[in-house]
Amino acid sequence: MTVVGPFGLSVRDQALEADVQAGLTAVEEGLLEATKSEVPFITEAAQHLVRAGGKRFRPLLVMLAAQFGDPYAPGVVPSAVVVELTHLATLYHDDVMDEAAVRRGVASANTRWGNSVAVLTGDFLFARASQILADLGPEAVRVQALAFERLVTGQILETAGPSDGRDPVEHYLDVLGGKTGSLVAVSCRFGAMMSGADDTVVDVLTQYGERLGVAFQLADDVLDIASDSHESGKTPGTDLREGIPTLPVLRLRERATRLGLTEDLALCALLDSDLSDDARHAEALTALRAHPALEQARRDTVRYAEEARAALAPLRECDAKAALLELCDAVVHRAG
């Protein structure tokens, strides 16, 4: 048994392992090439998060999905570079909006160079992704454009908040479908599409990616509360400090509204206070870690991971399918 990719994913078939490892190595080279500029400072800023590492979750999904067609097809690796560049670009922008100080265990770009450089670097990465995408054909451009529209729409809806009368949890899950599920779904779609897989297979893998992407983000929500910085690569409670309503907080507020328990209402009041104060932030983080809302968020993560697993049922049995199924388990394990 060998280990590749994020979360210690094990791949039992040597041929599959070789294909995946070779593909990820080629993606890494492609990322470094795509982030080079004639201006040294732009190269430094654009490669800041590339060199910081990361799980390369989306490129891994491209490689595994490509196993259902020709994994050596010329568009597979470039499409994986496109989705990872797009993801990296959103991280630069997210850190500006969230005023995050740490990303992937290093100082965020906005902390190091300021908001303007971080935003423009994200734009630079989007531009480079578009250049690569143009060589993959009009259908690939259309697929990516639709996914990017969903991603931005999700971000805007998160910023705007739920409309009057809308269930906040339902709204949030829709937001995640756009912000995270869309690009993970495209990763699976590109891998299958570029490899020449059957249209039915492409659709199945796209549905799988959508659900897995939401589960992946829900696991991140849990980690933001439950982990230390070594596990998550960013400062624990970052979303909490910034007042971003992740699922554990939404589940807490839902419970407080439904049951009216004094301790729940007190915790909600604490969360509504100024959490820029380190002592108050630590108190809120400790309380949420012990609250049933965190366990409810874990159960929600499991539910989406199981839906992703169920989506794969129509696919033929093979080592690539087994690896995709194992990713469902890995996401759940990541959330504890």
mmCIF file of N, CA and C in Angstrom, residues 229-328:
data_model
loop_
_atom_site.group_PDB
_atom_site.id
_atom_site.type_symbol
_atom_site.label_atom_id
_atom_site.label_comp_id
_atom_site.label_asym_id
_atom_site.label_seq_id
_atom_site.Cartn_x
_atom_site.Cartn_y
_atom_site.Cartn_z
ATOM 1 N N SER A 229 -3.194 25.215 14.588
ATOM 2 C CA SER A 229 -2.692 25.764 13.321
ATOM 3 C C SER A 229 -1.861 24.750 12.556
ATOM 4 N N HIS A 230 -1.245 23.789 13.250
ATOM 5 C CA HIS A 230 -0.435 22.771 12.576
ATOM 6 C C HIS A 230 -1.299 21.914 11.661
ATOM 7 N N GLU A 231 -2.507 21.596 12.107
ATOM 8 C CA GLU A 231 -3.405 20.760 11.305
ATOM 9 C C GLU A 231 -3.995 21.516 10.127
ATOM 10 N N SER A 232 -4.433 22.743 10.355
ATOM 11 C CA SER A 232 -5.208 23.450 9.339
ATOM 12 C C SER A 232 -4.383 24.355 8.447
ATOM 13 N N GLY A 233 -3.152 24.704 8.865
ATOM 14 C CA GLY A 233 -2.316 25.584 8.059
ATOM 15 C C GLY A 233 -2.707 27.050 8.157
ATOM 16 N N LYS A 234 -3.676 27.365 9.005
ATOM 17 C CA LYS A 234 -4.034 28.765 9.224
ATOM 18 C C LYS A 234 -4.403 28.929 10.690
ATOM 19 N N THR A 235 -4.532 30.175 11.124
ATOM 20 C CA THR A 235 -4.812 30.447 12.525
ATOM 21 C C THR A 235 -6.181 29.898 12.918
ATOM 22 N N PRO A 236 -6.258 29.061 13.981
ATOM 23 C CA PRO A 236 -7.564 28.532 14.403
ATOM 24 C C PRO A 236 -8.528 29.657 14.765
ATOM 25 N N GLY A 237 -9.790 29.465 14.398
ATOM 26 C CA GLY A 237 -10.799 30.449 14.736
ATOM 27 C C GLY A 237 -10.738 31.712 13.901
ATOM 28 N N THR A 238 -10.068 31.645 12.734
ATOM 29 C CA THR A 238 -9.982 32.826 11.859
ATOM 30 C C THR A 238 -11.377 33.274 11.439
ATOM 31 N N ASP A 239 -12.181 32.326 10.983
ATOM 32 C CA ASP A 239 -13.540 32.668 10.566
ATOM 33 C C ASP A 239 -14.352 33.194 11.742
ATOM 34 N N LEU A 240 -14.142 32.598 12.893
ATOM 35 C CA LEU A 240 -14.852 33.011 14.102
ATOM 36 C C LEU A 240 -14.521 34.461 14.444
ATOM 37 N N ARG A 241 -13.243 34.792 14.419
ATOM 38 C CA ARG A 241 -12.808 36.147 14.772
ATOM 39 C C ARG A 241 -13.386 37.190 13.808
ATOM 40 N N GLU A 242 -13.490 36.800 12.534
ATOM 41 C CA GLU A 242 -13.976 37.738 11.528
ATOM 42 C C GLU A 242 -15.503 37.779 11.436
ATOM 43 N N GLY A 243 -16.160 36.960 12.254
ATOM 44 C CA GLY A 243 -17.620 36.962 12.242
ATOM 45 C C GLY A 243 -18.225 36.247 11.052
ATOM 46 N N ILE A 244 -17.435 35.395 10.396
ATOM 47 C CA ILE A 244 -17.938 34.630 9.250
ATOM 48 C C ILE A 244 -18.775 33.468 9.787
ATOM 49 N N PRO A 245 -20.038 33.365 9.395
ATOM 50 C CA PRO A 245 -20.929 32.357 9.981
ATOM 51 C C PRO A 245 -20.740 30.974 9.360
ATOM 52 N N THR A 246 -19.763 30.222 9.845
ATOM 53 C CA THR A 246 -19.563 28.856 9.364
ATOM 54 C C THR A 246 -20.601 27.933 10.002
ATOM 55 N N LEU A 247 -20.622 26.688 9.539
ATOM 56 C CA LEU A 247 -21.715 25.795 9.937
ATOM 57 C C LEU A 247 -21.812 25.558 11.446
ATOM 58 N N PRO A 248 -20.728 25.334 12.183
ATOM 59 C CA PRO A 248 -20.888 25.149 13.631
ATOM 60 C C PRO A 248 -21.595 26.326 14.303
ATOM 61 N N VAL A 249 -21.271 27.548 13.869
ATOM 62 C CA VAL A 249 -21.915 28.735 14.450
ATOM 63 C C VAL A 249 -23.387 28.790 14.053
ATOM 64 N N LEU A 250 -23.679 28.471 12.787
ATOM 65 C CA LEU A 250 -25.076 28.470 12.338
ATOM 66 C C LEU A 250 -25.897 27.410 13.068
ATOM 67 N N ARG A 251 -25.307 26.258 13.289
ATOM 68 C CA ARG A 251 -26.010 25.201 14.040
ATOM 69 C C ARG A 251 -26.236 25.630 15.493
ATOM 70 N N LEU A 252 -25.286 26.344 16.076
ATOM 71 C CA LEU A 252 -25.469 26.881 17.428
ATOM 72 C C LEU A 252 -26.651 27.849 17.459
ATOM 73 N N ARG A 253 -26.696 28.783 16.525
ATOM 74 C CA ARG A 253 -27.765 29.785 16.511
ATOM 75 C C ARG A 253 -29.125 29.128 16.250
ATOM 76 N N GLU A 254 -29.137 28.137 15.396
ATOM 77 C CA GLU A 254 -30.370 27.394 15.120
ATOM 78 C C GLU A 254 -30.887 26.733 16.393
ATOM 79 N N ARG A 255 -29.976 26.122 17.136
ATOM 80 C CA ARG A 255 -30.347 25.445 18.385
ATOM 81 C C ARG A 255 -30.810 26.463 19.430
ATOM 82 N N ALA A 256 -30.120 27.600 19.493
ATOM 83 C CA ALA A 256 -30.495 28.634 20.466
ATOM 84 C C ALA A 256 -31.897 29.159 20.186
ATOM 85 N N THR A 257 -32.216 29.338 18.913
ATOM 86 C CA THR A 257 -33.552 29.810 18.538
ATOM 87 C C THR A 257 -34.612 28.762 18.859
ATOM 88 N N ARG A 258 -34.290 27.511 18.605
ATOM 89 C CA ARG A 258 -35.263 26.425 18.783
ATOM 90 C C ARG A 258 -35.498 26.095 20.257
ATOM 91 N N LEU A 259 -34.429 26.039 21.067
ATOM 92 C CA LEU A 259 -34.553 25.572 22.445
ATOM 93 C C LEU A 259 -34.535 26.703 23.476
ATOM 94 N N GLY A 260 -33.893 27.821 23.130
ATOM 95 C CA GLY A 260 -33.856 28.957 24.049
ATOM 96 C C GLY A 260 -33.083 28.702 25.316
ATOM 97 N N LEU A 261 -32.105 27.790 25.274
ATOM 98 C CA LEU A 261 -31.319 27.478 26.472
ATOM 99 C C LEU A 261 -30.405 28.642 26.832
ATOM 100 N N THR A 262 -30.310 28.914 28.127
ATOM 101 C CA THR A 262 -29.524 30.055 28.603
ATOM 102 C C THR A 262 -28.082 29.983 28.136
ATOM 103 N N GLU A 263 -27.471 28.794 28.233
ATOM 104 C CA GLU A 263 -26.058 28.669 27.866
ATOM 105 C C GLU A 263 -25.834 28.894 26.370
ATOM 106 N N ASP A 264 -26.810 28.463 25.543
ATOM 107 C CA ASP A 264 -26.696 28.689 24.098
ATOM 108 C C ASP A 264 -26.826 30.174 23.771
ATOM 109 N N LEU A 265 -27.778 30.833 24.406
ATOM 110 C CA LEU A 265 -27.974 32.267 24.172
ATOM 111 C C LEU A 265 -26.769 33.070 24.640
ATOM 112 N N ALA A 266 -26.157 32.624 25.744
ATOM 113 C CA ALA A 266 -24.965 33.313 26.253
ATOM 114 C C ALA A 266 -23.796 33.162 25.287
ATOM 115 N N LEU A 267 -23.661 31.972 24.707
ATOM 116 C CA LEU A 267 -22.579 31.752 23.748
ATOM 117 C C LEU A 267 -22.812 32.573 22.477
ATOM 118 N N CYS A 268 -24.059 32.657 22.047
ATOM 119 C CA CYS A 268 -24.375 33.496 20.883
ATOM 120 C C CYS A 268 -24.016 34.958 21.156
ATOM 121 N N ALA A 269 -24.328 35.422 22.356
ATOM 122 C CA ALA A 269 -23.992 36.802 22.723
ATOM 123 C C ALA A 269 -22.478 37.009 22.720
ATOM 124 N N LEU A 270 -21.734 36.010 23.193
ATOM 125 C CA LEU A 270 -20.277 36.090 23.171
ATOM 126 C C LEU A 270 -19.765 36.191 21.736
ATOM 127 N N LEU A 271 -20.348 35.387 20.840
ATOM 128 C CA LEU A 271 -19.935 35.407 19.432
ATOM 129 C C LEU A 271 -20.262 36.740 18.774
ATOM 130 N N ASP A 272 -21.302 37.410 19.268
ATOM 131 C CA ASP A 272 -21.699 38.705 18.713
ATOM 132 C C ASP A 272 -20.856 39.851 19.263
ATOM 133 N N SER A 273 -20.032 39.561 20.249
ATOM 134 C CA SER A 273 -19.197 40.604 20.846
ATOM 135 C C SER A 273 -17.915 40.784 20.027
ATOM 136 N N ASP A 274 -17.047 41.636 20.473
ATOM 137 C CA ASP A 274 -15.800 41.940 19.752
ATOM 138 C C ASP A 274 -14.776 40.826 19.985
ATOM 139 N N LEU A 275 -14.652 39.949 19.003
ATOM 140 C CA LEU A 275 -13.734 38.812 19.148
ATOM 141 C C LEU A 275 -12.321 39.143 18.679
ATOM 142 N N SER A 276 -12.056 40.429 18.420
ATOM 143 C CA SER A 276 -10.668 40.823 18.169
ATOM 144 C C SER A 276 -9.869 40.772 19.476
ATOM 145 N N ASP A 277 -10.592 40.780 20.595
ATOM 146 C CA ASP A 277 -9.959 40.602 21.899
ATOM 147 C C ASP A 277 -9.543 39.143 22.053
ATOM 148 N N ASP A 278 -8.257 38.895 22.266
ATOM 149 C CA ASP A 278 -7.721 37.529 22.273
ATOM 150 C C ASP A 278 -8.357 36.655 23.355
ATOM 151 N N ALA A 279 -8.564 37.219 24.530
ATOM 152 C CA ALA A 279 -9.141 36.437 25.629
ATOM 153 C C ALA A 279 -10.583 36.037 25.311
ATOM 154 N N ARG A 280 -11.355 36.968 24.766
ATOM 155 C CA ARG A 280 -12.742 36.674 24.416
ATOM 156 C C ARG A 280 -12.802 35.670 23.264
ATOM 157 N N HIS A 281 -11.901 35.813 22.308
ATOM 158 C CA HIS A 281 -11.827 34.881 21.184
ATOM 159 C C HIS A 281 -11.508 33.470 21.669
ATOM 160 N N ALA A 282 -10.542 33.358 22.575
ATOM 161 C CA ALA A 282 -10.164 32.048 23.118
ATOM 162 C C ALA A 282 -11.319 31.426 23.894
ATOM 163 N N GLU A 283 -12.053 32.253 24.633
ATOM 164 C CA GLU A 283 -13.213 31.759 25.383
ATOM 165 C C GLU A 283 -14.279 31.213 24.440
ATOM 166 N N ALA A 284 -14.537 31.935 23.360
ATOM 167 C CA ALA A 284 -15.541 31.503 22.387
ATOM 168 C C ALA A 284 -15.111 30.212 21.696
ATOM 169 N N LEU A 285 -13.854 30.129 21.344
ATOM 170 C CA LEU A 285 -13.325 28.943 20.673
ATOM 171 C C LEU A 285 -13.438 27.719 21.584
ATOM 172 N N THR A 286 -13.069 27.874 22.844
ATOM 173 C CA THR A 286 -13.157 26.773 23.806
ATOM 174 C C THR A 286 -14.598 26.320 23.992
ATOM 175 N N ALA A 287 -15.526 27.271 24.095
ATOM 176 C CA ALA A 287 -16.935 26.941 24.299
ATOM 177 C C ALA A 287 -17.510 26.208 23.089
ATOM 178 N N LEU A 288 -17.169 26.656 21.890
ATOM 179 C CA LEU A 288 -17.686 26.006 20.683
ATOM 180 C C LEU A 288 -17.129 24.598 20.516
ATOM 181 N N ARG A 289 -15.879 24.412 20.920
ATOM 182 C CA ARG A 289 -15.278 23.078 20.809
ATOM 183 C C ARG A 289 -16.026 22.057 21.670
ATOM 184 N N ALA A 290 -16.632 22.517 22.749
ATOM 185 C CA ALA A 290 -17.346 21.607 23.652
ATOM 186 C C ALA A 290 -18.846 21.573 23.382
ATOM 187 N N HIS A 291 -19.312 22.339 22.395
ATOM 188 C CA HIS A 291 -20.755 22.472 22.179
ATOM 189 C C HIS A 291 -21.277 21.420 21.207
ATOM 190 N N PRO A 292 -22.520 20.942 21.396
ATOM 191 C CA PRO A 292 -23.118 19.958 20.480
ATOM 192 C C PRO A 292 -23.206 20.447 19.028
ATOM 193 N N ALA A 293 -23.181 21.755 18.808
ATOM 194 C CA ALA A 293 -23.257 22.288 17.441
ATOM 195 C C ALA A 293 -22.079 21.815 16.596
ATOM 196 N N LEU A 294 -20.926 21.656 17.233
ATOM 197 C CA LEU A 294 -19.755 21.185 16.483
ATOM 198 C C LEU A 294 -19.966 19.751 16.027
ATOM 199 N N GLU A 295 -20.551 18.932 16.873
ATOM 200 C CA GLU A 295 -20.837 17.551 16.491
ATOM 201 C C GLU A 295 -21.901 17.493 15.398
ATOM 202 N N GLN A 296 -22.878 18.385 15.453
ATOM 203 C CA GLN A 296 -23.889 18.447 14.394
ATOM 204 C C GLN A 296 -23.234 18.794 13.059
ATOM 205 N N ALA A 297 -22.273 19.724 13.082
ATOM 206 C CA ALA A 297 -21.559 20.089 11.852
ATOM 207 C C ALA A 297 -20.764 18.901 11.324
ATOM 208 N N ARG A 298 -20.215 18.108 12.219
ATOM 209 C CA ARG A 298 -19.514 16.888 11.790
ATOM 210 C C ARG A 298 -20.481 15.928 11.109
ATOM 211 N N ARG A 299 -21.689 15.792 11.653
ATOM 212 C CA ARG A 299 -22.686 14.908 11.045
ATOM 213 C C ARG A 299 -23.100 15.411 9.661
ATOM 214 N N ASP A 300 -23.195 16.720 9.516
ATOM 215 C CA ASP A 300 -23.503 17.290 8.198
ATOM 216 C C ASP A 300 -22.400 16.962 7.197
ATOM 217 N N THR A 301 -21.169 17.008 7.656
ATOM 218 C CA THR A 301 -20.030 16.659 6.799
ATOM 219 C C THR A 301 -20.138 15.222 6.334
ATOM 220 N N VAL A 302 -20.455 14.334 7.266
ATOM 221 C CA VAL A 302 -20.607 12.909 6.940
ATOM 222 C C VAL A 302 -21.722 12.717 5.915
ATOM 223 N N ARG A 303 -22.821 13.455 6.075
ATOM 224 C CA ARG A 303 -23.959 13.303 5.161
ATOM 225 C C ARG A 303 -23.564 13.642 3.724
ATOM 226 N N TYR A 304 -22.852 14.735 3.546
ATOM 227 C CA TYR A 304 -22.439 15.111 2.193
ATOM 228 C C TYR A 304 -21.400 14.138 1.631
ATOM 229 N N ALA A 305 -20.526 13.651 2.486
ATOM 230 C CA ALA A 305 -19.542 12.670 2.024
ATOM 231 C C ALA A 305 -20.231 11.378 1.591
ATOM 232 N N GLU A 306 -21.275 10.990 2.309
ATOM 233 C CA GLU A 306 -22.017 9.784 1.931
ATOM 234 C C GLU A 306 -22.784 9.997 0.630
ATOM 235 N N GLU A 307 -23.283 11.203 0.410
ATOM 236 C CA GLU A 307 -23.950 11.493 -0.866
ATOM 237 C C GLU A 307 -22.948 11.422 -2.023
ATOM 238 N N ALA A 308 -21.724 11.880 -1.781
ATOM 239 C CA ALA A 308 -20.680 11.772 -2.804
ATOM 240 C C ALA A 308 -20.386 10.312 -3.104
ATOM 241 N N ARG A 309 -20.290 9.527 -2.061
ATOM 242 C CA ARG A 309 -20.043 8.083 -2.222
ATOM 243 C C ARG A 309 -21.158 7.426 -3.034
ATOM 244 N N ALA A 310 -22.397 7.760 -2.714
ATOM 245 C CA ALA A 310 -23.542 7.165 -3.413
ATOM 246 C C ALA A 310 -23.562 7.556 -4.885
ATOM 247 N N ALA A 311 -23.096 8.778 -5.198
ATOM 248 C CA ALA A 311 -23.104 9.241 -6.589
ATOM 249 C C ALA A 311 -22.226 8.380 -7.485
ATOM 250 N N LEU A 312 -21.214 7.731 -6.903
ATOM 251 C CA LEU A 312 -20.273 6.922 -7.689
ATOM 252 C C LEU A 312 -20.816 5.538 -8.044
ATOM 253 N N ALA A 313 -21.954 5.181 -7.492
ATOM 254 C CA ALA A 313 -22.485 3.817 -7.666
ATOM 255 C C ALA A 313 -22.541 3.351 -9.123
ATOM 256 N N PRO A 314 -22.927 4.199 -10.097
ATOM 257 C CA PRO A 314 -23.022 3.711 -11.477
ATOM 258 C C PRO A 314 -21.687 3.375 -12.142
ATOM 259 N N LEU A 315 -20.576 3.833 -11.569
ATOM 260 C CA LEU A 315 -19.284 3.622 -12.215
ATOM 261 C C LEU A 315 -18.803 2.180 -12.046
ATOM 262 N N ARG A 316 -18.052 1.718 -13.024
ATOM 263 C CA ARG A 316 -17.478 0.368 -12.958
ATOM 264 C C ARG A 316 -16.501 0.284 -11.778
ATOM 265 N N GLU A 317 -16.390 -0.915 -11.241
ATOM 266 C CA GLU A 317 -15.451 -1.129 -10.143
ATOM 267 C C GLU A 317 -14.019 -1.113 -10.677
ATOM 268 N N CYS A 318 -13.169 -0.300 -10.071
ATOM 269 C CA CYS A 318 -11.765 -0.225 -10.475
ATOM 270 C C CYS A 318 -10.997 0.471 -9.355
ATOM 271 N N ASP A 319 -9.682 0.494 -9.477
ATOM 272 C CA ASP A 319 -8.869 1.102 -8.424
ATOM 273 C C ASP A 319 -9.105 2.611 -8.313
ATOM 274 N N ALA A 320 -9.380 3.266 -9.448
ATOM 275 C CA ALA A 320 -9.654 4.701 -9.394
ATOM 276 C C ALA A 320 -10.937 4.974 -8.619
ATOM 277 N N LYS A 321 -11.963 4.158 -8.841
ATOM 278 C CA LYS A 321 -13.211 4.330 -8.094
ATOM 279 C C LYS A 321 -12.968 4.089 -6.608
ATOM 280 N N ALA A 322 -12.170 3.073 -6.292
ATOM 281 C CA ALA A 322 -11.861 2.785 -4.886
ATOM 282 C C ALA A 322 -11.159 3.972 -4.233
ATOM 283 N N ALA A 323 -10.262 4.624 -4.985
ATOM 284 C CA ALA A 323 -9.565 5.791 -4.442
ATOM 285 C C ALA A 323 -10.528 6.951 -4.218
ATOM 286 N N LEU A 324 -11.475 7.149 -5.140
ATOM 287 C CA LEU A 324 -12.466 8.214 -4.979
ATOM 288 C C LEU A 324 -13.363 7.946 -3.769
ATOM 289 N N LEU A 325 -13.722 6.693 -3.576
ATOM 290 C CA LEU A 325 -14.510 6.328 -2.400
ATOM 291 C C LEU A 325 -13.716 6.573 -1.120
ATOM 292 N N GLU A 326 -12.428 6.267 -1.169
ATOM 293 C CA GLU A 326 -11.597 6.470 0.015
ATOM 294 C C GLU A 326 -11.469 7.953 0.355
ATOM 295 N N LEU A 327 -11.520 8.805 -0.677
ATOM 296 C CA LEU A 327 -11.482 10.241 -0.412
ATOM 297 C C LEU A 327 -12.678 10.686 0.422
ATOM 298 N N CYS A 328 -13.828 10.060 0.197
ATOM 299 C CA CYS A 328 -15.013 10.372 1.019
ATOM 300 C C CYS A 328 -14.722 10.079 2.479
#
